[in-house]
Amino acid sequence: MSPMKTIETLFRRALVALLLFPVAVLAQSGNSIDTLQVGQHDGMTVVKIGLRQALTAPPSSFSVADPARIVFDFPQATNGLGRNVQQADQGELRSINVVQAGDRTRMVLNLKKMAPFETKVDGAFVLITLQATSGQSTSAAIAEKPAQHFPEVKGKDSEEHSIRDIAFRRGAAGEGIVTIDLADANTGIDVRQQGTSLVVEFQKTKLPETLRRKMDVMDFATPVTTVTTATLGENVRVTIAPTGLWEHAAYQTDNQFVVQVKPVKEDPNKLFQGTQQRGYQGEKISLNFQNIPLRELLYVFADITGFNIVVADNVAGSVSLRLNDVPWDQALEIVMQQQNLAMRKNGNVMQIGRAAELTKQEEEALKARQALGDIEPTKTESFQINYQKADAISKLLTDPKQPVLSKRGTAVVDAYTNRVFITDTPSRLNDVRQLISAIDIPARQVLIEAKFVQASKNFTETLGAKLSFTNTKTTLFGRSNGVETLMADATNPMSFSPGIPGGNTLRFALFNASATRIINLELQASEQESHAKTISSPRVVAENNSSAKIADGTTFYMTIPASGNTAASSVTIDATLSLTVTPQITPDGKVKMKLVIAKKSLAGAPSAAGVNVRSSEVSTDATVDNGGTLILGGVSSAETSETVDKVPFLGDIPILGALFRSKNTTSTDGELLVFITPRILDQKLAF
């Protein structure tokens, strides 16, 4: 070897030695994990960690419930074990991972299930004691999703439980509604969220073969894509597969079980979207840190949650905290509130920074979008309106109080084809498209069956007497054409006629042998009773939240006679019984109705002063089950009149006065009963 090459080789070795010297010094001066042992003591698992240098305090740690693991961080320490994984399989401990990252070493204890632990420093050793547990694991308890239970009523025969029909429709707010008709209302039902699907399970229920199918409902534009019905042993399982962000509500009304899946608008400031569960929803963790850098703590949350976290440059400082079994989203919120931080979430990426800086960025982004909207080119698109009026849609879009279009947007209506032509920016056109698809939907319809029952009762009672005397001889009464009389004679000032013609008459006559003197007594008594009942059964179909009117009666065309300087005139009077109803379908399948019942009738004959009309009205709001009947009977009337016709003085004589008077009593009773039965029509009829 030449001298030049020998010198070059020695120089390279010296350079490498100089470069490796700081690393060797660091390895000799820093701490390291040299030994790792796992054993059992009194039923507990003990992990013994040997360090080159003793620690002044236990290492920082945090735990994760699902998957169950405990993490320890050893700062300013290296991994001197020569391996990264050690299998344990003792007690609740499965394995141990040791990973060196930068100037720290992280030790992860992988557990079979979460267990309480204690950390103790014993000279140059760190002892981690895992206590024995029993029963269900914490991770399994946390991972289990809460379920809604609709308990089965005991005492019912399981053979009675069956499903009659399964239907799907789109709600007014864009939600998917699954309606399941049951044979009886006592079926046990469990509702739970399983992964990304919603599972409804009917206990001990039969399913007809015709209903064992998979329905593709993507065309309804709801969060639900498919509804699959199948048998699972003795049970029937209905699996609802939604997409996107959603929440659900389930309720039962008699024999009908309804599941609603509603779309949820994403809130970028929430870690979890939707309201399926209230409060914090993150897995429970335990944290124990002393003066840990804030940025490093946020990266710990990234390791725990699996989210990608982007931290702003101005986020700095240190944090000390000790939390035990706290949801990780609550722990993160506590840290951000304490450090005056804010978070913006987009998918699985969280952007964390100072609240003022993030607010300023959002304001600048909003101003940029507004400026872009002023210069963005416009497009024209036509929208076919199916169920609404095109002019109503146009008024809604151009309403200055709630503008949907931009300053440059216009709307033109073609009434012949019922189309709306919108000219605006593409982003606004997307908003218009979503708005029209949400409101241009068929309205649900309600069949209103009404029965008007008019019952009337009339009672008339007549009681009177008629007394007459005839004398053909000359007496102190005098003679008139050879006959003396004391009888009912309207031309005679002394005559009286209290009897009422007609009715049942009982006559008595007393006379002498020669029939020259005759006393006649007529007793009139009559009772008349009549019953009448009129039934009208009109039907009408009304849209949801729209009014419908039913009327039944007679229209009178009458002439009012002339009086003085007033000429005769003609009037039209509607003597009708009318019902105005506005139905509203409630979310639980009932019908709320606003009812107005009015009855008009003539109160007398027309005169120069006009015509009297008697009217009665009942107005009420009521909620009825689908197919139930509401009974109203508040329109009733009762009228009684009594007329007495008598001879003055003689008619007032006790006992004998009955021969000189008559009485007529009339009683009239009437009542109106209204039976209202609403029935919600099948939504299939609206498509």
XYZ file of C-alpha atoms in Angstrom:
687
model
C 0.000 0.000 0.000
C 1.332 3.395 -0.890
C 1.979 5.940 1.828
C -0.666 8.259 0.388
C -3.374 5.609 0.616
C -2.310 4.704 4.162
C -2.637 8.324 5.275
C -6.071 8.589 3.591
C -7.284 5.453 5.397
C -6.079 6.726 8.788
C -7.781 10.089 8.165
C -11.110 8.433 7.391
C -10.948 6.303 10.537
C -10.161 9.358 12.634
C -13.095 11.256 11.077
C -15.512 8.388 11.784
C -14.255 8.181 15.363
C -14.811 11.898 15.836
C -18.370 11.605 14.470
C -19.242 8.633 16.687
C -17.673 10.103 19.804
C -20.732 12.247 20.842
C -23.017 9.249 20.396
C -20.764 7.079 22.524
C -20.500 9.777 25.155
C -24.288 10.124 25.171
C -24.693 6.367 25.461
C -22.242 6.288 28.362
C -23.651 9.386 30.122
C -27.413 8.799 29.442
C -29.829 6.250 30.913
C -30.889 2.974 29.295
C -33.145 -0.020 29.883
C -30.826 -2.951 30.416
C -33.026 -5.737 31.855
C -36.712 -6.722 31.639
C -38.245 -9.529 33.701
C -41.854 -10.701 34.164
C -43.065 -12.834 37.073
C -45.999 -13.781 39.312
C -46.374 -12.872 42.979
C -49.540 -13.530 45.056
C -51.668 -13.831 41.932
C -50.357 -10.506 40.560
C -48.134 -9.962 37.534
C -44.936 -7.999 38.237
C -42.814 -6.401 35.502
C -39.278 -5.587 36.739
C -37.347 -3.069 34.627
C -33.658 -2.592 35.277
C -32.106 0.783 34.415
C -28.503 1.924 34.228
C -29.341 4.922 36.393
C -32.010 5.181 39.077
C -35.047 7.371 38.407
C -36.106 10.097 40.806
C -39.841 9.599 40.014
C -41.981 6.926 38.350
C -42.135 7.239 34.564
C -45.063 9.028 32.904
C -47.798 6.684 31.817
C -51.204 6.492 30.178
C -53.584 3.625 29.496
C -56.014 2.800 26.717
C -59.056 0.630 27.311
C -59.643 -0.630 23.758
C -57.305 -2.233 22.882
C -56.211 -2.754 26.476
C -52.690 -1.455 26.954
C -50.550 0.616 29.332
C -47.828 2.931 27.989
C -44.764 4.164 29.928
C -42.339 6.820 28.685
C -38.703 6.842 29.880
C -37.145 10.230 28.992
C -33.431 10.521 28.178
C -33.202 6.740 27.952
C -32.265 4.228 25.267
C -33.257 0.637 24.613
C -30.374 -1.533 25.816
C -32.255 -4.827 25.659
C -31.268 -5.615 22.103
C -34.872 -6.503 21.227
C -38.155 -4.647 20.741
C -40.706 -7.341 21.665
C -40.884 -9.698 24.614
C -43.638 -12.286 24.983
C -45.042 -12.699 28.496
C -48.365 -14.610 28.593
C -48.624 -14.313 32.361
C -51.815 -13.185 34.074
C -53.426 -10.376 32.113
C -50.142 -9.506 30.333
C -49.678 -10.803 26.796
C -46.536 -9.071 25.524
C -44.288 -6.016 25.935
C -43.104 -3.675 23.182
C -40.072 -1.449 23.704
C -39.532 1.261 21.088
C -36.911 4.009 21.119
C -37.939 7.315 19.540
C -35.499 10.208 19.703
C -34.318 10.843 23.251
C -36.969 8.700 24.926
C -37.985 5.065 25.074
C -41.625 3.981 25.159
C -42.662 0.702 26.761
C -46.132 -0.661 25.889
C -47.715 -3.416 27.980
C -50.257 -5.286 25.825
C -52.979 -6.723 28.060
C -55.693 -9.301 27.606
C -58.053 -7.003 29.458
C -57.626 -3.815 31.374
C -56.326 -4.225 34.934
C -55.384 -1.783 37.710
C -51.647 -1.206 38.080
C -49.129 0.374 40.408
C -45.704 1.828 39.592
C -42.864 1.903 42.133
C -39.199 2.933 41.937
C -36.854 0.607 43.841
C -33.319 1.861 43.378
C -32.281 1.261 39.777
C -35.377 -0.822 39.159
C -38.946 0.148 38.228
C -41.604 -2.307 39.418
C -44.963 -2.376 37.617
C -47.579 -4.492 39.407
C -50.702 -5.597 37.513
C -53.487 -6.599 39.866
C -55.678 -9.606 39.110
C -59.179 -8.906 37.749
C -62.363 -10.930 37.465
C -65.524 -10.730 35.394
C -65.948 -8.952 32.124
C -63.089 -6.932 30.723
C -63.220 -3.186 30.779
C -62.529 -3.012 27.085
C -65.444 -5.285 26.310
C -67.692 -3.286 28.592
C -66.693 -0.072 26.915
C -66.880 -1.440 23.390
C -70.403 -2.706 23.888
C -72.865 -0.304 22.320
C -75.997 0.640 24.251
C -79.190 -0.847 22.891
C -82.822 0.158 23.122
C -85.070 -2.551 24.480
C -88.788 -2.743 23.831
C -89.648 -5.455 26.380
C -92.018 -8.279 25.602
C -95.164 -8.492 27.728
C -95.160 -11.799 29.583
C -98.022 -14.205 29.304
C -98.346 -13.974 25.524
C -97.927 -17.019 23.346
C -94.744 -16.784 21.333
C -96.526 -18.261 18.338
C -98.567 -15.061 18.074
C -95.514 -12.926 17.260
C -95.075 -12.334 13.553
C -94.335 -9.560 11.089
C -97.076 -8.624 8.652
C -95.431 -5.976 6.499
C -92.247 -3.904 6.131
C -92.346 -0.584 4.277
C -89.909 2.253 3.621
C -90.589 5.887 2.842
C -88.864 9.251 2.863
C -89.762 11.795 5.534
C -90.286 15.514 5.115
C -86.805 16.311 6.505
C -85.029 13.790 4.277
C -84.977 11.032 6.882
C -85.467 7.380 6.030
C -88.465 5.838 7.811
C -88.780 2.064 8.140
C -92.282 0.992 9.216
C -92.791 -2.560 10.482
C -96.333 -3.841 11.071
C -96.548 -6.495 13.783
C -99.237 -9.072 14.425
C -99.455 -7.940 18.061
C -98.041 -5.123 20.167
C -96.327 -7.386 22.705
C -93.321 -8.446 20.639
C -89.930 -8.054 22.321
C -87.694 -5.715 20.278
C -84.011 -4.792 20.630
C -82.442 -1.907 18.688
C -78.678 -1.486 18.626
C -75.940 -0.004 16.488
C -73.598 -2.661 15.147
C -70.621 -1.204 13.344
C -71.907 1.154 10.686
C -75.340 -0.513 10.552
C -78.455 -0.335 12.680
C -79.864 -3.701 13.781
C -83.475 -4.244 14.910
C -84.127 -7.710 16.323
C -87.608 -9.090 17.041
C -87.611 -11.805 19.694
C -89.356 -15.139 18.940
C -91.034 -13.773 15.830
C -92.019 -15.398 12.549
C -91.299 -13.875 9.151
C -93.311 -14.711 6.013
C -91.269 -15.807 3.038
C -92.527 -12.868 0.985
C -90.907 -10.419 3.444
C -87.510 -12.172 3.544
C -85.759 -9.833 1.173
C -83.298 -6.995 0.713
C -84.702 -3.596 -0.259
C -82.504 -1.169 -2.195
C -83.743 2.310 -1.181
C -80.918 4.517 -2.481
C -83.282 6.290 -4.897
C -85.187 7.843 -1.968
C -82.250 10.190 -1.231
C -82.041 9.362 2.487
C -79.105 8.180 4.616
C -80.443 4.611 4.288
C -79.138 2.558 1.367
C -80.494 -0.936 2.054
C -82.939 -2.651 4.429
C -82.330 -6.388 4.819
C -84.792 -8.697 6.575
C -83.812 -12.228 7.570
C -84.489 -14.878 10.190
C -81.921 -15.695 12.854
C -82.999 -18.765 14.792
C -86.263 -17.916 16.505
C -85.724 -14.200 15.925
C -86.171 -11.861 12.970
C -83.379 -9.380 12.248
C -83.842 -6.209 10.223
C -80.510 -4.644 9.258
C -80.591 -0.999 8.172
C -77.452 0.174 6.345
C -77.006 3.986 6.389
C -74.226 6.090 4.909
C -72.642 9.355 5.951
C -73.431 11.024 9.246
C -76.729 9.970 10.778
C -78.701 9.468 13.963
C -81.696 7.280 14.665
C -84.886 7.231 16.720
C -87.161 4.247 17.315
C -90.660 4.108 18.763
C -93.675 1.804 18.793
C -97.347 2.720 18.395
C -99.708 -0.197 19.003
C -98.829 -2.810 16.366
C -96.552 -0.536 14.367
C -92.817 -0.179 14.992
C -91.070 2.775 13.351
C -87.341 3.467 12.935
C -86.240 6.888 11.696
C -82.705 7.460 10.373
C -82.012 11.187 10.080
C -79.089 12.839 8.289
C -76.725 14.855 10.482
C -74.811 17.856 9.238
C -71.118 17.620 10.047
C -69.833 20.082 12.638
C -66.087 20.633 12.129
C -65.700 21.593 15.798
C -66.945 18.243 17.118
C -64.812 15.169 17.512
C -67.864 12.915 17.237
C -70.752 13.675 14.890
C -74.407 12.927 15.532
C -76.326 12.488 18.752
C -76.672 8.717 19.017
C -75.017 9.052 22.420
C -74.846 12.029 24.724
C -71.767 13.327 26.481
C -68.206 12.206 25.776
C -67.863 9.170 23.567
C -64.112 8.485 23.496
C -62.465 5.444 24.991
C -61.439 5.891 28.620
C -57.754 6.485 29.250
C -55.499 7.247 32.214
C -52.768 9.905 31.971
C -49.937 10.668 34.396
C -47.494 13.336 33.196
C -45.284 15.857 35.025
C -44.141 18.910 33.037
C -44.587 17.238 29.671
C -44.243 19.581 26.676
C -47.641 20.529 25.320
C -46.791 19.557 21.760
C -45.569 16.162 22.920
C -48.801 15.637 24.887
C -50.847 16.391 21.790
C -48.823 13.791 19.890
C -49.647 11.329 22.665
C -53.333 11.959 21.928
C -52.570 11.253 18.273
C -51.109 7.888 19.261
C -54.121 7.087 21.454
C -56.883 8.128 19.087
C -55.448 7.325 15.683
C -56.279 10.833 14.463
C -53.825 12.867 12.432
C -53.023 15.967 14.476
C -51.525 19.134 13.025
C -50.253 21.537 15.699
C -49.637 25.201 14.955
C -46.160 26.644 15.431
C -47.245 29.026 18.206
C -48.445 26.164 20.452
C -45.847 25.745 23.222
C -45.533 25.262 26.963
C -45.630 22.424 29.468
C -48.496 20.556 31.121
C -48.759 18.462 34.274
C -51.823 16.276 34.657
C -53.031 13.115 36.303
C -56.284 11.639 34.974
C -57.763 8.220 35.707
C -60.416 6.523 33.518
C -61.410 9.672 31.619
C -62.760 9.635 28.020
C -59.971 10.785 25.755
C -62.103 13.454 24.088
C -62.866 14.935 27.519
C -59.181 14.854 28.432
C -58.275 16.601 25.165
C -60.965 19.219 25.754
C -59.619 19.877 29.273
C -56.098 20.403 27.931
C -57.262 22.726 25.148
C -59.401 24.818 27.510
C -56.553 25.137 29.963
C -54.094 26.217 27.254
C -56.602 28.436 25.375
C -56.508 26.218 22.309
C -59.138 25.458 19.682
C -59.655 22.569 17.294
C -60.962 22.216 13.773
C -61.675 18.737 12.435
C -61.770 17.622 8.820
C -62.253 13.892 8.394
C -59.600 12.154 10.514
C -57.347 15.219 10.663
C -57.457 17.583 13.642
C -55.944 21.043 13.381
C -55.030 22.457 16.796
C -53.934 26.028 17.371
C -54.634 29.163 19.324
C -58.312 30.064 19.300
C -57.721 33.595 18.044
C -55.509 32.388 15.199
C -58.004 29.757 14.014
C -60.848 32.286 14.156
C -58.793 34.716 12.103
C -58.036 32.023 9.525
C -61.726 31.196 9.201
C -62.616 34.864 8.723
C -60.024 35.228 5.999
C -61.242 32.043 4.287
C -64.823 33.325 4.425
C -63.822 36.656 2.910
C -61.954 34.819 0.175
C -65.021 32.726 -0.660
C -67.175 35.833 -0.753
C -64.732 37.579 -3.059
C -64.644 34.500 -5.275
C -68.449 34.491 -5.435
C -68.433 38.030 -6.836
C -66.204 37.111 -9.769
C -67.148 33.454 -10.267
C -68.881 32.845 -13.629
C -72.597 32.074 -13.513
C -74.463 29.135 -15.013
C -78.117 28.539 -15.864
C -79.883 25.370 -14.814
C -83.518 24.314 -15.050
C -85.348 22.510 -12.253
C -88.491 20.481 -12.846
C -90.912 21.018 -9.967
C -93.076 17.947 -9.400
C -95.274 18.561 -6.366
C -94.994 22.262 -5.543
C -95.896 25.304 -7.627
C -93.020 26.758 -9.589
C -93.949 30.331 -8.680
C -93.963 29.414 -4.968
C -90.461 27.965 -5.302
C -89.336 31.111 -7.117
C -90.701 33.371 -4.364
C -88.913 31.287 -1.763
C -85.588 31.518 -3.592
C -85.817 35.270 -4.203
C -87.254 36.269 -0.828
C -85.123 39.242 0.362
C -85.639 38.287 4.026
C -83.966 34.902 3.553
C -82.007 35.011 0.287
C -80.917 31.724 -1.197
C -79.528 33.128 -4.420
C -76.503 35.381 -4.602
C -76.606 39.043 -5.573
C -76.237 38.052 -9.215
C -78.706 35.165 -9.079
C -82.065 35.240 -10.892
C -85.073 32.907 -11.112
C -87.508 32.621 -14.044
C -90.716 30.563 -13.902
C -92.380 28.705 -16.763
C -95.931 28.094 -15.552
C -96.827 25.819 -18.475
C -94.174 23.185 -17.704
C -93.926 24.079 -13.989
C -90.184 24.588 -14.238
C -87.840 27.124 -12.646
C -84.763 28.411 -14.477
C -82.023 29.514 -12.069
C -78.976 31.547 -13.066
C -76.277 31.733 -10.400
C -72.801 30.533 -9.423
C -72.190 26.740 -9.319
C -71.917 26.698 -5.516
C -75.259 28.450 -5.129
C -76.820 26.138 -7.701
C -75.805 23.195 -5.512
C -77.545 24.839 -2.551
C -80.669 25.432 -4.650
C -80.638 21.806 -5.813
C -80.495 20.541 -2.238
C -83.257 22.918 -1.148
C -85.602 21.902 -3.970
C -84.994 18.188 -3.377
C -85.841 18.709 0.310
C -89.127 20.581 -0.181
C -90.409 19.249 -3.520
C -91.754 16.008 -2.077
C -95.245 14.504 -2.066
C -97.330 15.486 0.916
C -98.786 12.767 3.072
C -102.554 12.469 2.844
C -105.245 11.798 5.402
C -108.691 10.363 4.695
C -111.271 12.124 6.876
C -114.451 10.125 7.427
C -117.200 12.133 9.130
C -120.645 11.152 10.338
C -123.233 13.777 11.220
C -126.059 12.425 13.381
C -128.917 14.882 13.966
C -131.390 13.610 16.557
C -134.608 15.495 17.413
C -137.526 14.792 19.756
C -140.886 16.651 19.690
C -143.591 16.324 22.343
C -146.997 18.085 22.321
C -149.645 17.834 25.054
C -153.155 19.339 24.824
C -155.758 19.343 27.583
C -159.046 21.366 27.498
C -162.824 21.317 28.070
C -165.896 22.694 26.254
C -169.254 23.234 28.020
C -172.524 24.200 26.242
C -176.180 24.483 27.242
C -179.273 24.415 24.970
C -182.812 25.369 25.998
C -185.764 25.357 23.586
C -188.216 26.733 26.195
C -188.691 30.292 27.272
C -186.468 30.840 30.301
C -184.842 33.690 32.064
C -182.097 33.636 29.490
C -184.464 34.864 26.769
C -185.048 33.442 23.335
C -183.189 33.868 20.130
C -185.003 32.487 17.136
C -186.949 30.226 19.513
C -183.783 28.729 21.081
C -181.948 29.842 24.216
C -178.213 29.105 24.118
C -175.155 29.223 26.298
C -172.482 27.674 24.137
C -169.277 28.272 22.135
C -170.432 30.990 19.818
C -167.942 33.592 18.604
C -170.782 36.029 17.699
C -172.239 35.944 21.166
C -170.478 38.247 23.658
C -171.179 35.822 26.482
C -169.971 32.747 24.607
C -166.647 30.967 25.390
C -164.680 28.369 23.520
C -161.705 27.092 25.542
C -161.497 23.774 23.737
C -158.851 23.233 21.067
C -160.149 21.690 17.855
C -158.719 18.356 16.896
C -157.201 15.683 19.029
C -159.060 13.027 20.949
C -162.501 14.207 22.136
C -164.737 12.683 24.791
C -168.334 14.013 24.771
C -171.032 13.813 27.453
C -174.688 14.985 27.077
C -177.453 15.364 29.677
C -180.971 16.107 28.475
C -184.607 15.791 29.677
C -187.195 13.420 28.344
C -188.513 15.887 25.828
C -184.955 16.889 24.829
C -185.726 20.556 25.310
C -182.850 21.189 27.681
C -179.435 19.771 26.856
C -176.040 20.119 28.601
C -173.058 19.180 26.470
C -169.529 18.596 27.895
C -166.575 17.939 25.621
C -163.183 16.900 27.037
C -160.217 17.190 24.672
C -156.910 15.519 25.533
C -154.035 14.807 23.165
C -150.346 13.817 23.339
C -148.066 13.740 20.311
C -144.483 12.457 20.427
C -142.094 12.177 17.471
C -138.469 11.111 17.088
C -136.255 11.882 14.097
C -132.660 10.957 13.255
C -130.685 12.070 10.216
C -127.295 10.556 9.374
C -124.860 11.995 6.837
C -121.546 10.252 6.070
C -119.310 12.453 3.906
C -115.649 11.625 3.210
C -112.795 13.801 2.055
C -109.043 13.397 1.518
C -106.815 16.219 2.790
C -103.095 16.749 2.502
C -100.983 17.080 5.604
C -101.338 20.598 7.119
C -103.981 21.543 4.508
C -107.611 22.402 5.240
C -110.623 20.441 3.998
C -114.305 21.361 4.322
C -117.399 19.175 4.414
C -120.880 20.790 4.289
C -124.414 19.374 4.226
C -127.680 21.319 4.176
C -130.152 23.349 2.107
C -129.860 26.684 0.346
C -132.972 28.918 0.598
C -133.793 31.536 -1.985
C -136.182 33.980 -0.275
C -137.832 37.286 -1.115
C -138.174 40.011 1.491
C -141.418 41.906 0.900
C -141.441 45.618 0.224
C -142.005 47.992 3.137
C -142.567 51.722 2.715
C -139.913 53.134 0.460
C -137.922 49.858 0.518
C -138.393 47.708 -2.521
C -138.642 43.932 -2.348
C -135.329 42.081 -2.414
C -134.095 38.526 -2.791
C -131.670 36.827 -0.436
C -129.859 33.495 -0.427
C -129.453 31.714 2.889
C -127.366 28.569 3.421
C -128.925 26.507 6.170
C -126.045 24.041 6.318
C -124.018 21.963 8.683
C -120.317 22.306 7.846
C -117.085 20.784 9.109
C -113.663 22.321 8.432
C -110.695 20.163 9.413
C -106.924 20.681 9.143
C -105.003 17.438 9.782
C -101.393 17.254 10.928
C -99.531 13.943 11.063
C -97.360 13.681 14.168
C -93.978 11.868 14.162
C -95.423 8.998 16.229
C -98.105 8.216 13.628
C -101.061 10.038 15.194
C -103.236 12.732 13.618
C -103.672 16.144 15.198
C -106.764 17.923 13.870
C -108.031 21.475 14.072
C -111.829 21.241 13.821
C -114.479 23.902 13.205
C -118.125 22.723 13.191
C -120.806 25.277 12.235
C -124.592 24.879 11.973
C -126.922 27.497 10.467
C -130.718 27.393 10.260
C -133.632 29.788 9.731
C -135.115 31.297 12.884
C -138.308 32.580 11.252
C -139.994 33.742 8.059
C -138.439 36.644 6.179
C -139.889 40.082 6.756
C -139.203 43.635 5.752
C -136.702 43.838 8.583
C -134.712 40.936 7.142
C -134.231 37.254 7.874
C -133.154 35.798 11.200
C -130.540 33.043 11.037
C -129.710 30.857 14.002
C -126.077 29.663 14.100
C -124.034 27.404 16.373
C -120.287 26.768 16.163
C -117.774 24.509 17.888
C -113.987 24.940 17.450
C -111.421 22.606 18.986
C -108.019 20.945 18.573
C -107.689 17.222 19.205
C -105.157 14.416 18.634
C -106.451 11.002 17.556
C -104.718 7.720 16.812
C -104.535 6.647 13.205
C -107.915 4.999 12.550
C -109.348 6.200 15.878
C -112.664 8.038 16.213
C -113.295 11.416 17.822
C -116.855 12.106 19.047
C -118.163 15.653 19.380
C -121.640 16.317 20.774
C -121.597 19.890 21.916
C -124.194 21.276 19.471
C -127.529 20.676 21.243
C -130.745 22.643 21.812
C -133.862 22.323 23.998
C -137.040 24.424 23.646
C -140.255 24.265 25.714
C -143.423 26.375 25.270
C -146.714 26.370 27.194
C -149.964 28.095 26.081
C -153.050 28.512 28.339
C -156.438 29.601 26.928
C -159.135 30.280 29.529
C -162.264 32.270 30.347
C -161.441 35.147 32.692
C -162.458 34.513 36.292
C -164.189 31.230 35.505
C -160.930 29.588 34.399
C -159.346 30.483 37.754
C -161.951 28.752 39.912
C -160.382 25.792 41.713
C -161.414 22.411 40.336
C -164.368 23.791 38.342
C -162.067 26.156 36.478
C -160.745 23.228 34.505
C -164.043 23.256 32.582
C -163.305 26.753 31.329
C -159.663 26.565 30.208
C -157.281 24.567 28.020
C -153.504 24.164 28.053
C -151.124 23.320 25.231
C -147.512 22.258 26.053
C -144.868 21.794 23.352
C -141.313 20.497 23.972
C -138.593 20.226 21.301
C -135.130 18.716 21.919
C -132.342 18.478 19.308
C -128.735 17.301 19.403
C -125.968 17.048 16.851
C -123.328 14.306 17.153
C -120.239 14.372 14.958
C -117.944 11.334 14.553
C -114.524 12.071 13.005
C -112.246 9.195 11.933
C -108.863 10.098 10.340
C -106.887 7.475 8.438
C -103.368 8.073 7.169
C -103.142 6.885 3.583
C -100.274 4.660 2.537
C -97.400 6.767 1.258
C -97.129 4.496 -1.775
C -100.262 6.150 -3.119
C -98.396 9.459 -3.221
C -95.590 8.201 -5.478
